[in-house]
Short mmCIF file of N, CA and C in Angstrom, two decimals:
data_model
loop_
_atom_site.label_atom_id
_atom_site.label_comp_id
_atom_site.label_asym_id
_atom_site.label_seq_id
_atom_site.Cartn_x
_atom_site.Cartn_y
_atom_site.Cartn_z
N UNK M 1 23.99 282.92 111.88
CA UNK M 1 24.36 282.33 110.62
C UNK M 1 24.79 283.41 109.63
N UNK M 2 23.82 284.67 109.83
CA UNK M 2 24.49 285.80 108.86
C UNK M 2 25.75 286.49 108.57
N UNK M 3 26.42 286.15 109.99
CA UNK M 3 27.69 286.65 110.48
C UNK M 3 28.38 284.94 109.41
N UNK M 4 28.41 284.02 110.15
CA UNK M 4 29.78 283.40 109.40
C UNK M 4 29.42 283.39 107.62
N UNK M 5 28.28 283.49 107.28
CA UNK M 5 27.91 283.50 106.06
C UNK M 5 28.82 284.66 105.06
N UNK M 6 29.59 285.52 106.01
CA UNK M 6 30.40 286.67 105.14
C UNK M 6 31.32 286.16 105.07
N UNK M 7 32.17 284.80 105.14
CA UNK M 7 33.18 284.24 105.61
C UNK M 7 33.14 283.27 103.85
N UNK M 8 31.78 283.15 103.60
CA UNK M 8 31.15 281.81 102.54
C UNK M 8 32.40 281.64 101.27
N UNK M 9 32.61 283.12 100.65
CA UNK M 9 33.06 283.13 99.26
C UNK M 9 34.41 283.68 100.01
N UNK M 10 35.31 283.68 100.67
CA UNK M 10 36.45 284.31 101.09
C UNK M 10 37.16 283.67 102.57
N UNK M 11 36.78 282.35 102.63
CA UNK M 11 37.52 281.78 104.32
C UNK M 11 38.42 282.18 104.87
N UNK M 12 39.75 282.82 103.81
CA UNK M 12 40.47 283.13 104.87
C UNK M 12 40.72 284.58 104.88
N UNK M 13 40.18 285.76 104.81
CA UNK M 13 40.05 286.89 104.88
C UNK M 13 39.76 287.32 106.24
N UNK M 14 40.23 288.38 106.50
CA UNK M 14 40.09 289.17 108.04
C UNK M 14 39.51 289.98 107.92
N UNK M 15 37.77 290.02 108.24
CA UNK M 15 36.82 291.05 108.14
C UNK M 15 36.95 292.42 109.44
N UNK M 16 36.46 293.50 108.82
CA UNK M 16 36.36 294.23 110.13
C UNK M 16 34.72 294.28 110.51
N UNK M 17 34.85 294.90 112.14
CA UNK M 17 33.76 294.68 112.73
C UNK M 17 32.58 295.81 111.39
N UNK M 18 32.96 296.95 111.26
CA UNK M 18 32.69 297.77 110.49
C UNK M 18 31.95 296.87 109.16
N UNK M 19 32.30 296.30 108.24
CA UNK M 19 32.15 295.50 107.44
C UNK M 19 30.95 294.53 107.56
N UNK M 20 31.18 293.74 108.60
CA UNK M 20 30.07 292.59 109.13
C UNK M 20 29.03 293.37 109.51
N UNK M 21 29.10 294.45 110.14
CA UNK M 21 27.86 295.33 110.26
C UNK M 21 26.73 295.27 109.30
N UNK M 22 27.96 296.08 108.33
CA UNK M 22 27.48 296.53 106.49
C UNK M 22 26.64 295.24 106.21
N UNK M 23 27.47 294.33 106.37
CA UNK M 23 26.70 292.86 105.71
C UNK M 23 25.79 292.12 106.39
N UNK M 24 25.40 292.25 107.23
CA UNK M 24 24.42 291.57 108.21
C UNK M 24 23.28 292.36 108.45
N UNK M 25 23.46 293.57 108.27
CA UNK M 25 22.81 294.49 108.95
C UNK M 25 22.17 294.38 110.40
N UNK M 26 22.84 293.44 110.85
CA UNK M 26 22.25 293.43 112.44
C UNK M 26 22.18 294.21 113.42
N UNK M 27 21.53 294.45 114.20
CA UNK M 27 21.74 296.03 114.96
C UNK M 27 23.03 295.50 116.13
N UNK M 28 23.78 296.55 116.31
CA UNK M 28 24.91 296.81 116.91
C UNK M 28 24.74 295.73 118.22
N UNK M 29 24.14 295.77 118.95
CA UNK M 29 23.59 294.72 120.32
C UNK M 29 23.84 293.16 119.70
N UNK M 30 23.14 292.75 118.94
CA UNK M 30 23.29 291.23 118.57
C UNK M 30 24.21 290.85 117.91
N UNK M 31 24.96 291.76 116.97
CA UNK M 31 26.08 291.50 115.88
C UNK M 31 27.34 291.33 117.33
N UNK M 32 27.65 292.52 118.29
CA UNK M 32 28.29 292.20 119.33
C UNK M 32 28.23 291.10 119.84
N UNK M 33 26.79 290.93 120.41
CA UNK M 33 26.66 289.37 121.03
C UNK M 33 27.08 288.23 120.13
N UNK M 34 26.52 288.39 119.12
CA UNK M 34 26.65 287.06 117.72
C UNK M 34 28.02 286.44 118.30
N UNK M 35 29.14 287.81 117.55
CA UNK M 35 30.66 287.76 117.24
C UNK M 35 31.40 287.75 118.82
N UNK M 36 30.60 287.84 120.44
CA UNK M 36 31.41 287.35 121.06
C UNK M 36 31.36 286.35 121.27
N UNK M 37 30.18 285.49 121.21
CA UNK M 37 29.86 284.37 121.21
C UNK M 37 30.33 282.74 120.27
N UNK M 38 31.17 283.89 119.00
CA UNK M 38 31.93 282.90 118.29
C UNK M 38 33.74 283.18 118.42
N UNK M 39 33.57 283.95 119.06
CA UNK M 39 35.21 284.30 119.76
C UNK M 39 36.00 284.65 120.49
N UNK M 40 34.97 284.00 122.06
CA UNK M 40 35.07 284.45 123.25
C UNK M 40 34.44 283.16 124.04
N UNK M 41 34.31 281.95 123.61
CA UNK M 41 33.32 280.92 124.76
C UNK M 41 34.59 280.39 124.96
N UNK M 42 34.27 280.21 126.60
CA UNK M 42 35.95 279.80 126.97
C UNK M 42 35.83 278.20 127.49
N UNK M 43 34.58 277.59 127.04
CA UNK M 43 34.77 276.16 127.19
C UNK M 43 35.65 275.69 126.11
N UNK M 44 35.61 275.90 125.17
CA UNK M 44 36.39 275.79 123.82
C UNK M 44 38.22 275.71 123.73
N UNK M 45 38.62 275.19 123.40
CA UNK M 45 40.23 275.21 123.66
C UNK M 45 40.52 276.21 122.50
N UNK M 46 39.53 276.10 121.42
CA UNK M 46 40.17 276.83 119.83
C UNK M 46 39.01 277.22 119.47
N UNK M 47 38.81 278.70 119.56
CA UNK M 47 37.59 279.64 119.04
C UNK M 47 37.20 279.79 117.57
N UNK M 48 36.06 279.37 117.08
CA UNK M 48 35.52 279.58 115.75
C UNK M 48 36.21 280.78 115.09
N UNK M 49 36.17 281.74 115.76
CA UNK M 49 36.55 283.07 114.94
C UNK M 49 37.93 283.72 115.76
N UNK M 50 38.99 284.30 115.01
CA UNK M 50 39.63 285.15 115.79
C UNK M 50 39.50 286.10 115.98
N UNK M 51 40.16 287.25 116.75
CA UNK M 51 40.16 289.04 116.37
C UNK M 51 40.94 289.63 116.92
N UNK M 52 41.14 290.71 116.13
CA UNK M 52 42.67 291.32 116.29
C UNK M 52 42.01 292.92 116.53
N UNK M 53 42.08 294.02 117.73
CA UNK M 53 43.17 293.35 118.69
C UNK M 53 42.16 292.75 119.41
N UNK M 54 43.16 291.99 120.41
CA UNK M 54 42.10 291.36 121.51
C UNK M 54 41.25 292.33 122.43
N UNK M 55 40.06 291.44 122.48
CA UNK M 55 38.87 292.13 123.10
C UNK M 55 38.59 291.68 124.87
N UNK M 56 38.12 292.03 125.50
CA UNK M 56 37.90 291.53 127.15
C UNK M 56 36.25 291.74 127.32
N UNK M 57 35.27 292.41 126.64
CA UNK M 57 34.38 292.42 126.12
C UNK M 57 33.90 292.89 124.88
N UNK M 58 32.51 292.42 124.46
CA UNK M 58 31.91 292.92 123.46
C UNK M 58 32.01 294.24 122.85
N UNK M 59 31.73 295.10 124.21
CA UNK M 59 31.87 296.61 124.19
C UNK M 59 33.17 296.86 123.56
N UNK M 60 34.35 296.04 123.53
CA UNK M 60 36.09 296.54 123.14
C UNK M 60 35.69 296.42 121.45
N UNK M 61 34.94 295.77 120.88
CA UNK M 61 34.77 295.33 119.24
C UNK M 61 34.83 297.18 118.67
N UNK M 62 35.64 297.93 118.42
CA UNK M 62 35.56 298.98 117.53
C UNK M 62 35.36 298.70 116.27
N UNK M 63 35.14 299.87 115.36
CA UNK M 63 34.62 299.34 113.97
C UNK M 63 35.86 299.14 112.87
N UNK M 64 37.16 299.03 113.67
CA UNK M 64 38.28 298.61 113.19
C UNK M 64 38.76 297.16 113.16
N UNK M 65 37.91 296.88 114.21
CA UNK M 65 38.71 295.09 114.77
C UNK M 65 37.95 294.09 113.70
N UNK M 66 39.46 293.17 113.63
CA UNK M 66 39.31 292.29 112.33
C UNK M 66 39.05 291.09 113.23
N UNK M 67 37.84 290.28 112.53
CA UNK M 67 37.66 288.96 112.73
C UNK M 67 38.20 288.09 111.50
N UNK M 68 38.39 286.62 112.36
CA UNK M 68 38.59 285.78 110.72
C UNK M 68 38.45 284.76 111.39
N UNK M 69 38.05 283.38 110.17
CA UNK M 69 38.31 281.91 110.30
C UNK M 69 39.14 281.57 111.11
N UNK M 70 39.55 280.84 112.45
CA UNK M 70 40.22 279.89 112.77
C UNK M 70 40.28 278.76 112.28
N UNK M 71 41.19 278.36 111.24
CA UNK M 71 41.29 277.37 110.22
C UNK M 71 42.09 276.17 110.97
N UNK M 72 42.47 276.69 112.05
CA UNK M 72 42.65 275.38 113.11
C UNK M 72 41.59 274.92 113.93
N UNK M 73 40.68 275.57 113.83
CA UNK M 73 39.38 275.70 114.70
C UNK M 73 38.40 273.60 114.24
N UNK M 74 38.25 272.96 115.29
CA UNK M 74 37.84 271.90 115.33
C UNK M 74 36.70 271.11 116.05
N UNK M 75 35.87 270.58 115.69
CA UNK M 75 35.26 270.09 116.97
C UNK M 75 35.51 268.47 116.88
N UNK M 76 35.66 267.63 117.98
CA UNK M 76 36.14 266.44 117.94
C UNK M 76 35.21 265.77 118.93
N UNK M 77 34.85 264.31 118.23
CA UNK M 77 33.42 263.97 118.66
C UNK M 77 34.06 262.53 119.20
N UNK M 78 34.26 262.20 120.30
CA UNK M 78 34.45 260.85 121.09
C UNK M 78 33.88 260.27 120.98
N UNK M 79 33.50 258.81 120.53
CA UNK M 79 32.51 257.46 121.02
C UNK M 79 33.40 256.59 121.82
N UNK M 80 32.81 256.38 122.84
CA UNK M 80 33.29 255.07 123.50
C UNK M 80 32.14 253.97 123.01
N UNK M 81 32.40 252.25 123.11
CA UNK M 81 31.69 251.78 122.77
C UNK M 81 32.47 250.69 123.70
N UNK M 82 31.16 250.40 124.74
CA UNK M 82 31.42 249.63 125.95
C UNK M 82 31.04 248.38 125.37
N UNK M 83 31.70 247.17 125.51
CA UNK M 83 31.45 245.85 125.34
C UNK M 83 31.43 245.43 127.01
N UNK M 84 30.28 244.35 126.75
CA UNK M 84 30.11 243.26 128.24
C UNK M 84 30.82 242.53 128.00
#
């Protein structure tokens, strides 16, 4: 939550990994995990977060790479509703 929480007052801004560090203070291991986990799950058609450049793992996040809002980013909730 601490991670998208830097996102709160600024949605569409492109943070660097460097930055979210600063602001989370999370240690390097979980802030990685956090941020691949919101821009890397490949069940997803459209990832919560983007980042530039592209990463192939966690380990690729240098303290240069920008994340941001996917403002196309959606989740879409189906009901079927079976009648007898």
């Amino acid at each position: 939550m601490a991670v998208l929480f830097a996102w709160n007052q600024r949605p569409n801004e492109k943070i660097s990994y460097e930055n979210l560090r600063l602001a989370t203070e999370l240690p390097d291991p979980e802030l990685r995990r956090t941020l691949w986990s919101l821009c890397a799950f490949p069940k997803l058609k459209r990832q919560l977060l983007l980042v530039e450049p592209h990463a192939a793992t966690p380990k690729d996040f240098a303290n240069d790479t920008r994340f941001w809002v996917n403002q196309e980013f959606a989740i879409v909730f189906v009901y079927f509703i079976l009648s007898n």
